[in-house]
Backbone as a ProteinNet text record, in pm:
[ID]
protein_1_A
[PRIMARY]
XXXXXXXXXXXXXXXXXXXXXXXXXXXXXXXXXXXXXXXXXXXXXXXXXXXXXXXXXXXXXXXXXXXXXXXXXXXXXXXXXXXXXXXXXXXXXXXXXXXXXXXXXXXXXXXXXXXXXXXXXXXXXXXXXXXXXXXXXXXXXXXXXXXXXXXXXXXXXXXXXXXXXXXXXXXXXXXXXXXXXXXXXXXXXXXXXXXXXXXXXXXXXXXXXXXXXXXXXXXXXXXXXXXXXXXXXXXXXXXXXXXXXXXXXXXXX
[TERTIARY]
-393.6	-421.8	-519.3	-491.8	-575.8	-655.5	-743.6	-829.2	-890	-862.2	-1001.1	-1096.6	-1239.4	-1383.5	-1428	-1517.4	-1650.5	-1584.9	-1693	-1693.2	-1548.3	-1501	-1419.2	-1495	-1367.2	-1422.4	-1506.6	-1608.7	-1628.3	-1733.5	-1719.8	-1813.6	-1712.3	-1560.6	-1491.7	-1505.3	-1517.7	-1455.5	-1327.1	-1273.7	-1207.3	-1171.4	-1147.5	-1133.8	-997	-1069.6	-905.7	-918	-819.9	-820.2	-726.2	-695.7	-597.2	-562	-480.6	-451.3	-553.6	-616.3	-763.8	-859.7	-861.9	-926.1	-1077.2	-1073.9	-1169.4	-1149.9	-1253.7	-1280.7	-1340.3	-1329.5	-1419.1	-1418.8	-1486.8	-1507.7	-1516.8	-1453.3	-1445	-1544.2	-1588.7	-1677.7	-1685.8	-1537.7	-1531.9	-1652.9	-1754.2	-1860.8	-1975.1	-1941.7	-2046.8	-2015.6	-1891.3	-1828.9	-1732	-1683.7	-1555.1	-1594.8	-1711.9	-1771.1	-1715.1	-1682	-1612.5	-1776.8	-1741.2	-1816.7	-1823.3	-1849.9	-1774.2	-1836.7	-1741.4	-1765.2	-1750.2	-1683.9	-1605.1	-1534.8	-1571	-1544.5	-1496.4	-1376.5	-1321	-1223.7	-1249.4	-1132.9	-1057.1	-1054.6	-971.5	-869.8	-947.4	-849.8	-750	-582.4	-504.6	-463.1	-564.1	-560.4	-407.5	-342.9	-237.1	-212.3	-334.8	-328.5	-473.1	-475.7	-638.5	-662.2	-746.9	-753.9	-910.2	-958.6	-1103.3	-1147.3	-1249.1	-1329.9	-1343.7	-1372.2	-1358.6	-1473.7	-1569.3	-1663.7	-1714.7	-1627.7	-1602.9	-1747.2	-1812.4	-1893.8	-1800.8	-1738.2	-1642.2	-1494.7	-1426.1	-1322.6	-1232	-1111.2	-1017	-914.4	-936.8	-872.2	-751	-666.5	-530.1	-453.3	-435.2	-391.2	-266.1	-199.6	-56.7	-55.1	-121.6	-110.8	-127.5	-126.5	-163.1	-273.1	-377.1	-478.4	-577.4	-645.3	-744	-913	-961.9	-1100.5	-1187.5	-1301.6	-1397.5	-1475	-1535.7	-1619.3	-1725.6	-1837.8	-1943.2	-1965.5	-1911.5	-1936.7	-2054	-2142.3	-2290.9	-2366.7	-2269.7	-2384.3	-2381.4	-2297.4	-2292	-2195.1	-2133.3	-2035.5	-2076.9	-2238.3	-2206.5	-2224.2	-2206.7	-2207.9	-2144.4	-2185.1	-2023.2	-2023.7	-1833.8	-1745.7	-1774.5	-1668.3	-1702.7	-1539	-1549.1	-1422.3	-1286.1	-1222.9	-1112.5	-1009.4	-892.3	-839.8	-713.2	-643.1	-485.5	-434.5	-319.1	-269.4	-154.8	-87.5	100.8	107.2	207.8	281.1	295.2	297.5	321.4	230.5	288.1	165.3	170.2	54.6	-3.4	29	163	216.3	141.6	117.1	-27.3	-109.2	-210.2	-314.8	-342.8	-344.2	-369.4	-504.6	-583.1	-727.9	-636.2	-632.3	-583.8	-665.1	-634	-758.1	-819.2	-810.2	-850.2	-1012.5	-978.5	-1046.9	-1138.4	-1060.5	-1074	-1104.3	-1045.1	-1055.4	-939.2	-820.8	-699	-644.2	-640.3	-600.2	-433.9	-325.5	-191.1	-132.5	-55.2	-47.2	81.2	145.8	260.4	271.3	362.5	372.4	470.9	470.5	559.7	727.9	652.3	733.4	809.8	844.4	891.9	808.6	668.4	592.1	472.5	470.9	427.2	317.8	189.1	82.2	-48.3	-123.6	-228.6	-354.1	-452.1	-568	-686.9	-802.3	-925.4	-987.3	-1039.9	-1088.6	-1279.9	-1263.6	-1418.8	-1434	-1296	-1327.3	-1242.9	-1228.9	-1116.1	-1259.7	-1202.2	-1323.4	-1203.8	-1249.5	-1184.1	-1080.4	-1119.4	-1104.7	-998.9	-1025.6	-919.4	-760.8	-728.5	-573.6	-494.6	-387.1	-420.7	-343.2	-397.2	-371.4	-215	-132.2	11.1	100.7	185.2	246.8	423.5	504.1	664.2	692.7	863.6	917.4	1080.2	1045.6	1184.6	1233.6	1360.7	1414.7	1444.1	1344.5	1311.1	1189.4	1179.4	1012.3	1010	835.7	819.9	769.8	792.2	724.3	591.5	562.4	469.2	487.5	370.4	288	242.1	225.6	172.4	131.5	-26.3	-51.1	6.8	64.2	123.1	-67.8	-86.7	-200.1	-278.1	-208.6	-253.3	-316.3	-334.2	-403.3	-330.9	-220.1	-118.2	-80.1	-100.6	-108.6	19	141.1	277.2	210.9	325.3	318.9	483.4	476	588.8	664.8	716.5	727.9	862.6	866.9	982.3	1019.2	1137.8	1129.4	1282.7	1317.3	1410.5	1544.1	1564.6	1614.1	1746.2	1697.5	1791.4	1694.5	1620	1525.9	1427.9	1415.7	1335.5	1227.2	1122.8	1122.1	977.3	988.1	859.1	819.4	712	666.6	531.1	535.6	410.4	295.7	250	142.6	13.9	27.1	-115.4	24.5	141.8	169.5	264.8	140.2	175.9	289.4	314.1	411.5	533.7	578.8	713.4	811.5	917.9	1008.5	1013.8	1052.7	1057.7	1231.7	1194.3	1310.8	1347.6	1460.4	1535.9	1633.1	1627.5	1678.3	1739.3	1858.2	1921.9	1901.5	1865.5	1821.6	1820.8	1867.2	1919.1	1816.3	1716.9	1567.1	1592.3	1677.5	1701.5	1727.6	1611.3	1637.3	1606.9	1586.3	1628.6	1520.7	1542.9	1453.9	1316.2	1393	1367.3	1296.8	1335	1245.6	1150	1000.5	942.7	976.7	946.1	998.5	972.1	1033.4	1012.1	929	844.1	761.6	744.7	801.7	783.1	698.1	677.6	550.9	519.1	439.2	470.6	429.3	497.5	456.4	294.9	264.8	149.2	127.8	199.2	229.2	247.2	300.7	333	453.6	543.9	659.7	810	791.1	885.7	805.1	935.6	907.5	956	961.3	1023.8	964.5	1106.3	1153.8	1170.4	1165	1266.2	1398.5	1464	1623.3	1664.8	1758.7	1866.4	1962.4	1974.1	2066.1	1941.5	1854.7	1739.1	1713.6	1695	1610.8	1524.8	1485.6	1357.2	1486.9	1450.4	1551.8	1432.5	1443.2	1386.6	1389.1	1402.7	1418.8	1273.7	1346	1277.6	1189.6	1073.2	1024.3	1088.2	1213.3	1289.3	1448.5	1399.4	1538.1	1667.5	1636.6	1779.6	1725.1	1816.7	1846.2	1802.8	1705.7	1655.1	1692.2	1749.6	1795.3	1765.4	1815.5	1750.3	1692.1	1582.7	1559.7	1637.4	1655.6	1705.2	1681.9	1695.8	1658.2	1718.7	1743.9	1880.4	1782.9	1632	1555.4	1447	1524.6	1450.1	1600.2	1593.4	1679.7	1646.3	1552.3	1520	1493.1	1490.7	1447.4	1358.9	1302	1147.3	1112.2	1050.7	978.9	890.5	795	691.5	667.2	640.1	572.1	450.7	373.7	232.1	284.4	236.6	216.4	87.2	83.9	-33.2	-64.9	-230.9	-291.5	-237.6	-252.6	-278.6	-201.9	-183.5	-68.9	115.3	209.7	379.9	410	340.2	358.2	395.7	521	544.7	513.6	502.3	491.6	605	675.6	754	733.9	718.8	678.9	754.8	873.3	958.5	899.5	997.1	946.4	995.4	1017.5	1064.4	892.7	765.7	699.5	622.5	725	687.8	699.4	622.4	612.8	657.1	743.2	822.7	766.6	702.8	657.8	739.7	736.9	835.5	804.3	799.5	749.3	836.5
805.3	691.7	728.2	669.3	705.3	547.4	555.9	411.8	423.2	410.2	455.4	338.9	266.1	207.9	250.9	168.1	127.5	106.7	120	136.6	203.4	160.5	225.6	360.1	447.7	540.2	674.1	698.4	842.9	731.1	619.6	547.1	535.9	576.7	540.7	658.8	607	725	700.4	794.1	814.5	860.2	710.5	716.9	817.2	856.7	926.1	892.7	875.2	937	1013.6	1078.9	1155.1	1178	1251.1	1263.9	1342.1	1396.7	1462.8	1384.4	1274.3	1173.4	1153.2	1244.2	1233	1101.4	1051.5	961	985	1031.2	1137.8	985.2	1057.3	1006	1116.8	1121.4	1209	1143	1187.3	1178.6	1248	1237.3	1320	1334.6	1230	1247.1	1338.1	1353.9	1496.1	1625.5	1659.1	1791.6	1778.5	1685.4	1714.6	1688.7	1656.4	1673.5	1586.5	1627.7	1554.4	1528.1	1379.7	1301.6	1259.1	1327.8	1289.2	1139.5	1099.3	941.2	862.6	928.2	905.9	1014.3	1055	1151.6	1113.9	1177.9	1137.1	1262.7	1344.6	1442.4	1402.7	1258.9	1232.7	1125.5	1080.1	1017.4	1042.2	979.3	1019.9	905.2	841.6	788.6	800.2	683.4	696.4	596.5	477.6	379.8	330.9	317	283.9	201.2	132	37.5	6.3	-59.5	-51.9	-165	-183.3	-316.2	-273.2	-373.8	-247.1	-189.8	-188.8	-150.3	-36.6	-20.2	113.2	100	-50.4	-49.5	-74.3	-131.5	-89.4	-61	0.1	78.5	23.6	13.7	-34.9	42.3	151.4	242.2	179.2	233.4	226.4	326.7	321.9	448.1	472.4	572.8	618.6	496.8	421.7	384.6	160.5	208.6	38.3	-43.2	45.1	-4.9	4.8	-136.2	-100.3	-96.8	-34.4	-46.9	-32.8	-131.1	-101.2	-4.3	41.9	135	91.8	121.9	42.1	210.6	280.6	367.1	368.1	310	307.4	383.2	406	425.2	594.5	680.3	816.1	816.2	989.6	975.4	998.1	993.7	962.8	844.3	745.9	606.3	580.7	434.8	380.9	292.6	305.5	211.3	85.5	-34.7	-142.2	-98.9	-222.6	-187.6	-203.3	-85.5	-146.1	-214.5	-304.2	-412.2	-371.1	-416.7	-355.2	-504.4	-437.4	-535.6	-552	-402.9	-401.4	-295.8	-284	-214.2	-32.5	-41.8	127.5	152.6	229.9	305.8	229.1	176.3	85.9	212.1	148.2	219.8	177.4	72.7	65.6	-76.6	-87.3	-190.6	-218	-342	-335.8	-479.6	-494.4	-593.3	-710.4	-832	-892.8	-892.5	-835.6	-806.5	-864.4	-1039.7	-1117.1	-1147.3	-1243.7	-1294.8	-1188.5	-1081.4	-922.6	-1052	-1125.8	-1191.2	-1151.9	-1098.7	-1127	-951.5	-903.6	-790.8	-789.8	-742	-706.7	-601	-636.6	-522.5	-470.9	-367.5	-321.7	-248.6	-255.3	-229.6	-151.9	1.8	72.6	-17.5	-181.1	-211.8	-346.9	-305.6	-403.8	-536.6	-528.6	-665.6	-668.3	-767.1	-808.1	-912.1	-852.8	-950.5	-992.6	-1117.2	-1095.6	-1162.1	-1080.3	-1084.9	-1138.8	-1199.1	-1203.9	-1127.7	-1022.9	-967	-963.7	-1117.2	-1162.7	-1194.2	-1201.9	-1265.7	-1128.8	-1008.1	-949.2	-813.2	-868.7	-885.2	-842.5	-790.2	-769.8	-889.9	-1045.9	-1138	-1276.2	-1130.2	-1170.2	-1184	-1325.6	-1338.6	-1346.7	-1303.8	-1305.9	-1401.4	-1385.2	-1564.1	-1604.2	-1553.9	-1536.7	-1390.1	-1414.2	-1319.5	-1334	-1200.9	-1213.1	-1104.6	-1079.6	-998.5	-908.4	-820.6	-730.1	-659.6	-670.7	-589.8	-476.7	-380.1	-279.9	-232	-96.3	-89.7	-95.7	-174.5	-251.6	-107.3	-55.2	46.1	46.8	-97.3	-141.2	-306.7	-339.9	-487.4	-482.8	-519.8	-506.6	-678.4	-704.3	-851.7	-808.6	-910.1	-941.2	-920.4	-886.2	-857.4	-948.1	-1084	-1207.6	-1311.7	-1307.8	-1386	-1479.8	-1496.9	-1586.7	-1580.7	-1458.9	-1393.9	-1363.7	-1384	-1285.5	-1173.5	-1151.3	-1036.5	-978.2	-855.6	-796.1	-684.7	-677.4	-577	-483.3	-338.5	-274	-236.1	-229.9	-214.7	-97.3	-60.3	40.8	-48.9	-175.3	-274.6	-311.3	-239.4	-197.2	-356.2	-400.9	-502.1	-471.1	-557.1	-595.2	-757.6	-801.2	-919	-965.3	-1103.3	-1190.4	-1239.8	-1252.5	-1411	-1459	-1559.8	-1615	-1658.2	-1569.9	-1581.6	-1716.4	-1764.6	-1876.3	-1976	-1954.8	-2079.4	-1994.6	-1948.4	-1830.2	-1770.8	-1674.8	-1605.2	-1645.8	-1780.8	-1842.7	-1733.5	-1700.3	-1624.6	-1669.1	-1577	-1634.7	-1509.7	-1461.4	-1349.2	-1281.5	-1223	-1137.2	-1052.7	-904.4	-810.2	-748	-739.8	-582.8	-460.9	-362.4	-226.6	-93.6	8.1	112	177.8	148.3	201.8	325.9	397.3	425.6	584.5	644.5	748.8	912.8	918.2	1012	1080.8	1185.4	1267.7	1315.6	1378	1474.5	1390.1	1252.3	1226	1129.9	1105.7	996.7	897.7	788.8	605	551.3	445.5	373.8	275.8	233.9	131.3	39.7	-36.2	-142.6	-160.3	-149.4	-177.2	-334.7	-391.3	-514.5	-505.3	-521.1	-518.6	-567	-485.4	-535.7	-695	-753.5	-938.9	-977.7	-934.9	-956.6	-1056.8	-1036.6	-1100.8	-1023.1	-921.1	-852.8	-722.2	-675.2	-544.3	-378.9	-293.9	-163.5	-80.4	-42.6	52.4	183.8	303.9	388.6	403.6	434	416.8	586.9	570.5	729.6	752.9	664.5	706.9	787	780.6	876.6	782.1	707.6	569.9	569.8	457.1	315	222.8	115.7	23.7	-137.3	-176.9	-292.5	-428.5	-541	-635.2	-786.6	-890.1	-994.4	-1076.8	-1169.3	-1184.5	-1288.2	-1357.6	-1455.7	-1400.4	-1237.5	-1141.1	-1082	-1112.2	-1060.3	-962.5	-874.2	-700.6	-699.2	-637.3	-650.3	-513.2	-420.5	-278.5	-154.1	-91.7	61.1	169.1	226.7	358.7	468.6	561	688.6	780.7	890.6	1016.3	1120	1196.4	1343.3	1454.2	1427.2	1552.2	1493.5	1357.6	1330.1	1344.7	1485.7	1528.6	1485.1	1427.4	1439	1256.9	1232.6	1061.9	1027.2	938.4	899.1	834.2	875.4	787.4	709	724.5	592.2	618.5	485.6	472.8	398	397.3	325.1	280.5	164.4	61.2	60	137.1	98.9	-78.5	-84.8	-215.5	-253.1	-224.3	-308.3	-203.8	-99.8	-55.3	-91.6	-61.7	-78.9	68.1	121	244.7	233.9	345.8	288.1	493.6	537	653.8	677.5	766.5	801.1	894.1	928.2	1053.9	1073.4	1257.1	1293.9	1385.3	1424.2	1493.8	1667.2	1668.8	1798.9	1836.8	1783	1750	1746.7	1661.9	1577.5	1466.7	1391.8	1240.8	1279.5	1116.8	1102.2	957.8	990.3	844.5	761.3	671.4	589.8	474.6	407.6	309.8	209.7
195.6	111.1	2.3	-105.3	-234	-304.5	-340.9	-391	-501.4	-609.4	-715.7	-713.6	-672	-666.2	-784.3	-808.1	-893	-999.5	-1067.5	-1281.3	-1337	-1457.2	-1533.8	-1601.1	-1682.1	-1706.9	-1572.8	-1632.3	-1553.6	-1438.4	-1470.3	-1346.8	-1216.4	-1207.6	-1100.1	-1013.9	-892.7	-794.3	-685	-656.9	-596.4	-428.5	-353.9	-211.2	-155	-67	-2.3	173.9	248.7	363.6	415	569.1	569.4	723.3	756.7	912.6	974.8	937.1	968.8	1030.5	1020.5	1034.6	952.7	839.8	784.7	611.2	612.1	481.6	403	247.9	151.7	2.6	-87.1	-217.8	-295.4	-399.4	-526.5	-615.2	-696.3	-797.1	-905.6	-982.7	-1096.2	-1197.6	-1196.8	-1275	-1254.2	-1104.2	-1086.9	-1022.5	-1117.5	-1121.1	-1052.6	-973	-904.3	-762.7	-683.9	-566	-504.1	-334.5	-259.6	-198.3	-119.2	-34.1	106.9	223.2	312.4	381.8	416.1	387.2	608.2	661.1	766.4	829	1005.7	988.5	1166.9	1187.4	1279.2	1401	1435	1500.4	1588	1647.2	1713.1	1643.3	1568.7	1457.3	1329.4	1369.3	1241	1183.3	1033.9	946	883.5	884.8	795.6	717.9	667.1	534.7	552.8	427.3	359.3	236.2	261.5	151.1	141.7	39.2	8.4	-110.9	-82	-189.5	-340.4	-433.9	-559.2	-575.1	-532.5	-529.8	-428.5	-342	-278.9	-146.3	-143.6	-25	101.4	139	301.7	216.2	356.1	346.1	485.9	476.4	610.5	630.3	786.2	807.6	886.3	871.7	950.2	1033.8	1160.2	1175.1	1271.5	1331	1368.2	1490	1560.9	1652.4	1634.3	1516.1	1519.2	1482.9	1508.3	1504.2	1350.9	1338.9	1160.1	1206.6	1120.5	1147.1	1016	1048.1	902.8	875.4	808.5	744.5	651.6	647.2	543.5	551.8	387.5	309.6	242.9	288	232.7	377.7	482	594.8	610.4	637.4	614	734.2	732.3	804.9	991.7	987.8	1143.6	1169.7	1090.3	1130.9	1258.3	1310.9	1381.6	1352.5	1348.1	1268.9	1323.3	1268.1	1340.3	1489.4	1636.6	1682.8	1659.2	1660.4	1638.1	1666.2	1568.8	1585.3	1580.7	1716.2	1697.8	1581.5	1495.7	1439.4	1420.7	1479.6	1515.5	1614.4	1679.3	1795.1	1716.5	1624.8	1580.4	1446.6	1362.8	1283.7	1196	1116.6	1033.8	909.2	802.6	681.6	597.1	556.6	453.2	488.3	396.4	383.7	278.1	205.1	53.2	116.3	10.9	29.4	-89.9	-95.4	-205.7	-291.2	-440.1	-525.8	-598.1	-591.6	-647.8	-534.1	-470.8	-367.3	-287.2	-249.1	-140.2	-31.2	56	151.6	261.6	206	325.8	293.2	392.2	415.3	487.8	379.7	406.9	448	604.8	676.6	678.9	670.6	698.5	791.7	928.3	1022.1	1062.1	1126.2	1191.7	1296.5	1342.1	1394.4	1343.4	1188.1	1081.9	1117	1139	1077.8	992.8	921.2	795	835.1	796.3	873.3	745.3	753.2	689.2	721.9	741.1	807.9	725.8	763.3	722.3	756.7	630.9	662.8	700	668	713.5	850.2	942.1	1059.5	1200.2	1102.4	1169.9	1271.5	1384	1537.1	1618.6	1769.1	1894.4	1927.5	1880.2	1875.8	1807.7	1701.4	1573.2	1581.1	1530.5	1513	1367.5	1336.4	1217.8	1122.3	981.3	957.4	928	927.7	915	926	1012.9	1011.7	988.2	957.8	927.8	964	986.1	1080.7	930.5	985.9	935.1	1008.3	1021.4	1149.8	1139	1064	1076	1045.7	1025.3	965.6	834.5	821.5	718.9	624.6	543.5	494.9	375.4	340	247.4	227.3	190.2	204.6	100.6	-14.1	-107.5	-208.8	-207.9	-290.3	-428.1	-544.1	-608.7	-692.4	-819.9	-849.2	-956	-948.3	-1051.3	-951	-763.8	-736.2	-689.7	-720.3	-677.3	-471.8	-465.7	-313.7	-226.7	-333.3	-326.1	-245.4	-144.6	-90.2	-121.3	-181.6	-205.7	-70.9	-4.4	92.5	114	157.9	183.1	307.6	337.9	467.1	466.9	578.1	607.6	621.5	651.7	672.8	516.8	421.4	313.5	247.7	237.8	155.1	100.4	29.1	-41.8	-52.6	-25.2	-17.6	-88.3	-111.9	-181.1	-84.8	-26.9	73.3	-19.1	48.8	-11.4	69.5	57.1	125.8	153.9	71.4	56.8	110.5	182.6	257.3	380.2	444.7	568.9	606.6	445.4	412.7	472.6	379.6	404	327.9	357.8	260.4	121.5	78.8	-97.5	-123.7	-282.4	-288.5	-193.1	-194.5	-125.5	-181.3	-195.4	-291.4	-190.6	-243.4	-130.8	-202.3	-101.4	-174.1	-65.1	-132.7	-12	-4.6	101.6	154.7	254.8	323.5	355.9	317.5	285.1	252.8	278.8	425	496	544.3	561.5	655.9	558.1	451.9	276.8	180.6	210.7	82.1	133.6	56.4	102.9	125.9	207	195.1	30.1	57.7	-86.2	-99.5	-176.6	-174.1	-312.5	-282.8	-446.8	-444.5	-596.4	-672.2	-722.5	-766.3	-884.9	-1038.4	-1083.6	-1191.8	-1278.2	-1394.2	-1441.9	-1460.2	-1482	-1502.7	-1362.4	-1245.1	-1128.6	-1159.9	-1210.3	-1273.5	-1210.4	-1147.1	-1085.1	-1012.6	-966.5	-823.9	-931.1	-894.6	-943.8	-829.6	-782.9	-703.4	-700.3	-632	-652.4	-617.3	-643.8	-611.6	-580.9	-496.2	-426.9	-561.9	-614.8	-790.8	-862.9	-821.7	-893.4	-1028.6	-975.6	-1090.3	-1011.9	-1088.6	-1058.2	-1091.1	-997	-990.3	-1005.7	-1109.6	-1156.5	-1082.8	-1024.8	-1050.3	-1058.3	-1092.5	-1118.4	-1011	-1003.3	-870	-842.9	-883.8	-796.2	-764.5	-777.9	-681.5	-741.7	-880	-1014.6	-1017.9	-1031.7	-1096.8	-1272.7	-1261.5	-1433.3	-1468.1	-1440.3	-1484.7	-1390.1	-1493.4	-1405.2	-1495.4	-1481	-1507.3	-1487	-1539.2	-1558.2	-1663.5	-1628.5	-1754.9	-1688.2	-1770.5	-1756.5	-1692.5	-1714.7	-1644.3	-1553.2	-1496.5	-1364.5	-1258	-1216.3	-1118	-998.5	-920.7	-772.7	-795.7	-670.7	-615.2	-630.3	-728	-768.4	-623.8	-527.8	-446.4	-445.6	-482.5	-557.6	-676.3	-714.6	-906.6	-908.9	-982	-1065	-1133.2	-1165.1	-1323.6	-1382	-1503.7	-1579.5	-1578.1	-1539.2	-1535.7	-1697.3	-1795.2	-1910.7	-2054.4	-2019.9	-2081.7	-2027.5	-2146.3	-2078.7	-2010.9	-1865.8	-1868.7	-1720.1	-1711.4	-1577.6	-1516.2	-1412.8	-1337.6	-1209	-1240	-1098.6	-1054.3	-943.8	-880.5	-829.6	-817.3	-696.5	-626.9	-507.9	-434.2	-497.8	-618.7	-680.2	-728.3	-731.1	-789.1	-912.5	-993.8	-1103.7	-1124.3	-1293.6	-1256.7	-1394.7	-1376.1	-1507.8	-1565.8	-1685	-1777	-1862.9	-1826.3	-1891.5	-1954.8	-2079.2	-2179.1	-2196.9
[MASK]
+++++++++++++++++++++++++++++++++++++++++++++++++++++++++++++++++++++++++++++++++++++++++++++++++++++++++++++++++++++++++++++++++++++++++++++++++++++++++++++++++++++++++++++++++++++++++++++++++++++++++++++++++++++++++++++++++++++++++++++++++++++++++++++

C-alpha cells in the first residue's frame, strides 16, 4: 500500500507498507530518507490507508484483521488491538477523505464493509455492510464526500453503493475482472469529479463508464501492449495513469 500525507509540494511524504510487516515514511524533502514507522515480523500487511496528515495509519492484513497505528509514536510502539473485519485477507482500506470518519473495507471473502473509525475497538460492529459473490478486490469512497463507495470484485462487476444509506446498491456494470494468475486484479478508480469509474480492461484499455452504470468509452493506444491493471486520476488536472504489468505507465489526456 502506498499513501502520500501532509503538505503539497516537497512538504508531502510518502506512506508505504508491505508483507514484511514493516510501516515506513519517505521524505523526499530530506534526501530520499526512509522512516521506519511500524515494525512487525510476524506480520503480513496487505492494505493500508492513512489520515492526511499522516498522524495514524490502518493496517490490514492476509488474515482479516485491521489495526491502528499512531505514527507519531515510533516503531516500538504498541499498536492499538486488533479488529477482525472479514473472514480472509483485507484487499484494501481507503479512510473517506472528506470527513476521515468511516473506513472502507474490501474483503478476501467478497464483503464490502464500513467502519468507524472512531469507535473501531475489540467491540466494534461495523456500520454497514454488502456482499459479492466473490472476492471483493477494492472499496474505494467516491472523493466529493458524497460517500459512494465504488467496488471490484472477481464476480465480473462492477458496483456503486451508497454509503451514507448503509450501502444500499446503486450502479451495476458488467466487467471481465477476471484476470488470471499473470496479471494484477483490477481496481476502479473514480474519477476526479467522482462522476464515473475507469477501469482496466483484458482488451488492454481502460474501460470508462458513468456513475449511474453506461459505458462512456474506452482507452487504447497501439504501444500500450500489456493489460493496464490499475490507473490514477490526476486530482485537478484531465490526466489519467495506467500502469501494466510490462512495466510502464501510459498517460492519457
Amino acid at each position: 500500500g502506498l499513501r502520500w500525507v501532509g503538505g503539497g509540494g516537497g512538504a508531502a511524504q510518502l506512506v508505504t507498507v508491505s508483507y514484511d510487516g514493516s510501516l515506513r515514511r519517505l521524505d523526499p524533502g530530506a534526501g530520499g530518507t526512509f522512516a521506519l514507522l511500524r515494525s512487525d515480523e510476524h506480520a503480513e500487511y496487505s492494505a493500508m490507508d492513512a489520515t492526511a496528515d499522516g498522524s495514524t495509519a490502518w493496517l490490514g492484513d492476509k488474515d482479516g484483521a485491521v489495526e491502528a497505528v499512531d505514527t507519531r509514536q515510533g516503531p516500538d510502539s504498541k499498536p492499538a488491538q486488533e479488529v477482525p473485519v472479514c473472514a480472509k485477507k483485507v484487499n484494501t482500506l481507503h479512510l473517506e477523505p472528506v470527513a476521515e470518519r468511516l473506513l472502507a473495507v474490501a474483503g478476501g471473502d467478497g464483503s464490502v464493509a464500513l467502519w468507524d473509525v472512531r469507535q473501531l475497538g475489540p467491540k466494534a460492529k461495523p456500520v454497514a455492510t454488502a456482499m459479492h459473490t466473490n472476492t471483493c478486490q477494492s472499496a474505494f469512497f467516491a472523493p466529493d464526500g458524497s460517500q459512494r463507495v465504488a467496488t471490484t470484485s472477481r464476480d465480473d462487476t462492477l458496483r456503486i453503493w451508497k454509503g451514507d444509506r448503509g450501502l444500499q446498491p446503486g450502479a451495476t456494470m458488467r466487467h471481465n475482472n477476471n484476470t488470471g494468475r499473470w496479471v494484477i486484479p483490477f481496481r476502479a478508480v473514480w474519477s476526479a469529479h467522482s462522476d464515473g469509474l475507469l477501469c482496466g480492461g483484458m482488451g488492454r484499455s481502460v474501460d470508462l463508464f458513468t456513475d449511474d452504470g453506461k459505458s462512456a468509452g474506452t482507452l487504447r493506444s497501439e504501444v500500450m501492449t500489456a493489460i493496464p491493471s490499475r490507473c490514477a486520476v490526476h486530482r485537478a488536472l484531465p490526466l489519467l495513469a495506467a500502469a501494466t504489468a510490462s512495466g510502464r505507465i501510459h498517460v492519457y489526456r
